[in-house]
């Protein structure tokens, strides 16, 4: 099985994440069925229920799958680069104050982080489902993750889910993250065949 290690996954490893203010309300960027950001949504402006994010570099509301990061952290890769590959939005705190040092981010290119077969109590629970309304794919596979199929050639930043960045080696070296209890990373192999027993291409029908 051929594999490459030209990509890195950077993700939050903390156990406490921020929560959106009024997270049970409907937001204009939200799918009414799965209540996640619709695939066609670009930038998201978001408000958290505290005065500052809980984690120091990247944070998110995992329930709503909205991610945000320190501006100076992302801009290590270059302002032009992050604007080329990420939709950026504003972040406000519970008082409505703009957090100028933070911004939300959403990948213009998104990829599924594939996993391995996951068996729970003798039953395989690995798989994916499609939202009937927006067509989003919700995938479940056991870590550590890998890429299959390979990302499009020339794309240097991808989003692998809320609070995760998939970076080419050159941008990973520019970002130069340090492992901590809140931030982690590892090399992502690119495999020709998935290890989850599912097809290489995971597709959902386009919503009507």
XYZ file of C-alpha atoms in Angstrom:
208
model
C 0.000 0.000 0.000
C 1.505 3.277 -1.137
C 1.492 6.133 1.313
C 2.975 9.627 1.509
C 3.509 11.967 4.421
C 3.321 15.379 2.774
C 0.426 16.559 4.981
C 0.053 17.339 8.668
C -3.023 17.428 10.865
C -3.087 20.247 13.450
C -5.913 19.979 15.953
C -7.117 20.898 19.430
C -6.304 18.326 22.092
C -7.792 20.107 25.102
C -10.694 18.701 27.062
C -12.581 21.995 27.414
C -13.803 24.004 24.471
C -15.770 27.219 24.137
C -19.525 27.303 23.726
C -21.531 29.550 21.460
C -23.926 32.039 22.995
C -27.535 30.910 22.519
C -26.307 27.747 20.806
C -29.836 26.318 20.705
C -31.072 29.201 18.545
C -31.208 28.961 14.772
C -28.443 30.875 12.965
C -28.607 31.942 9.293
C -25.548 29.843 8.403
C -27.025 26.716 9.977
C -28.783 23.802 8.278
C -32.241 23.414 9.792
C -31.949 19.610 9.823
C -28.426 18.732 11.009
C -27.899 22.159 12.690
C -24.333 22.353 11.348
C -22.844 24.972 9.006
C -24.247 24.391 5.536
C -21.673 23.313 2.898
C -22.399 26.485 0.887
C -21.664 28.815 3.817
C -18.547 30.972 3.570
C -17.485 33.103 6.550
C -19.240 32.797 9.922
C -19.516 35.519 12.542
C -19.847 33.932 15.972
C -20.379 34.862 19.609
C -19.161 32.796 22.561
C -20.751 32.646 26.013
C -17.573 33.720 27.837
C -15.299 36.766 27.738
C -12.501 34.964 25.887
C -11.891 31.579 24.225
C -11.003 28.689 26.497
C -7.952 27.461 24.564
C -4.897 29.591 23.703
C -4.350 28.955 19.960
C -7.400 27.355 18.372
C -10.817 26.779 19.861
C -14.300 25.843 18.702
C -17.848 25.052 19.561
C -17.711 21.363 18.674
C -21.491 21.022 18.984
C -22.053 23.579 16.217
C -18.746 22.838 14.435
C -17.630 26.476 14.379
C -13.867 26.972 14.724
C -11.824 30.051 15.629
C -8.147 30.782 16.150
C -5.777 33.506 17.260
C -5.083 35.820 14.352
C -1.315 35.907 14.942
C -1.211 32.091 15.104
C -2.791 31.595 11.685
C -0.911 34.515 10.155
C 2.387 32.736 10.727
C 1.521 31.024 7.440
C 1.116 34.410 5.738
C -1.912 36.694 5.510
C -2.313 36.166 1.775
C -2.141 32.389 2.191
C -4.805 32.116 4.870
C -7.123 34.408 2.912
C -6.586 32.269 -0.178
C -7.640 29.055 1.582
C -9.836 30.096 4.517
C -13.081 32.017 4.933
C -12.536 34.334 7.903
C -15.150 35.837 10.187
C -15.495 37.857 13.377
C -15.575 36.499 16.925
C -17.346 38.309 19.769
C -17.522 37.579 23.471
C -20.565 37.297 25.729
C -20.657 41.087 26.167
C -20.780 41.637 22.410
C -17.214 42.971 22.269
C -15.217 42.182 19.141
C -12.220 39.952 19.919
C -9.753 41.599 17.552
C -7.027 39.034 18.211
C -9.303 36.168 17.149
C -11.155 35.171 14.003
C -13.370 32.325 12.931
C -12.123 30.170 10.091
C -13.750 27.797 7.640
C -11.873 25.939 4.950
C -12.624 26.792 1.336
C -11.440 23.231 0.705
C -12.726 20.535 3.059
C -11.686 16.931 3.376
C -12.858 13.903 5.330
C -10.325 12.630 7.822
C -10.621 8.899 7.284
C -10.193 6.397 10.095
C -10.178 2.690 10.799
C -12.985 0.252 11.449
C -14.467 0.909 14.862
C -16.169 -1.985 16.622
C -18.245 -1.418 19.751
C -19.718 -4.398 21.619
C -19.218 -6.598 18.605
C -20.900 -4.181 16.206
C -19.063 -2.168 13.560
C -20.078 1.457 13.961
C -17.767 2.953 11.336
C -19.663 4.645 8.547
C -21.166 7.856 7.299
C -24.539 9.397 6.689
C -25.832 12.271 4.607
C -27.953 15.184 5.728
C -31.136 15.067 3.655
C -31.413 18.855 3.636
C -27.929 20.290 3.016
C -26.090 17.181 1.768
C -23.335 17.334 4.392
C -21.428 14.120 5.116
C -21.175 13.019 8.741
C -18.398 10.426 9.006
C -17.344 8.145 11.862
C -14.011 6.283 11.891
C -11.475 5.431 14.555
C -8.276 7.526 14.808
C -5.423 7.870 13.981
C -6.573 9.500 10.783
C -5.259 9.450 7.238
C -6.259 10.864 3.863
C -7.959 8.831 1.149
C -8.186 9.912 -1.593
C -5.345 12.417 -1.853
C -6.231 16.120 -1.628
C -6.428 18.107 -4.868
C -3.003 19.008 -6.210
C -1.851 22.490 -5.273
C -4.228 22.962 -2.320
C -2.142 23.864 0.738
C -4.759 24.250 3.509
C -7.833 22.104 4.037
C -10.351 21.838 6.839
C -10.869 18.368 8.261
C -13.671 19.327 10.648
C -14.200 21.988 13.274
C -10.918 23.008 14.858
C -8.715 20.924 12.553
C -6.335 22.067 9.838
C -4.704 19.871 7.204
C -1.527 21.588 6.012
C 1.130 20.894 3.438
C 4.595 20.407 4.864
C 5.855 23.884 3.940
C 2.962 25.628 5.706
C 3.211 23.330 8.703
C 6.848 24.363 9.071
C 5.855 28.047 8.869
C 3.152 27.555 11.491
C 5.687 25.685 13.669
C 3.167 24.637 16.340
C 4.345 23.396 19.712
C 2.687 20.393 21.275
C 0.843 21.120 24.482
C -2.146 19.853 26.411
C -4.299 22.070 24.160
C -2.702 21.601 20.732
C -1.403 18.538 18.930
C -0.365 17.446 15.444
C 0.910 14.483 13.469
C 1.763 13.506 9.918
C -1.171 12.347 7.821
C -0.493 9.434 5.480
C -2.194 9.429 2.081
C -3.479 5.930 1.314
C -4.662 4.463 -1.955
C -7.255 2.283 -0.204
C -9.188 3.198 2.972
C -8.950 1.131 6.142
C -12.576 1.610 7.135
C -14.140 -0.806 4.641
C -15.932 2.035 2.841
C -15.498 3.241 -0.756
C -12.635 5.591 -1.594
C -15.101 8.306 -2.607
C -17.800 9.094 -0.065
C -20.669 10.865 -1.761
C -24.012 12.334 -0.815
C -26.811 13.162 -3.234
C -27.306 16.835 -3.875
C -30.260 18.194 -1.891
C -33.339 18.980 -3.930
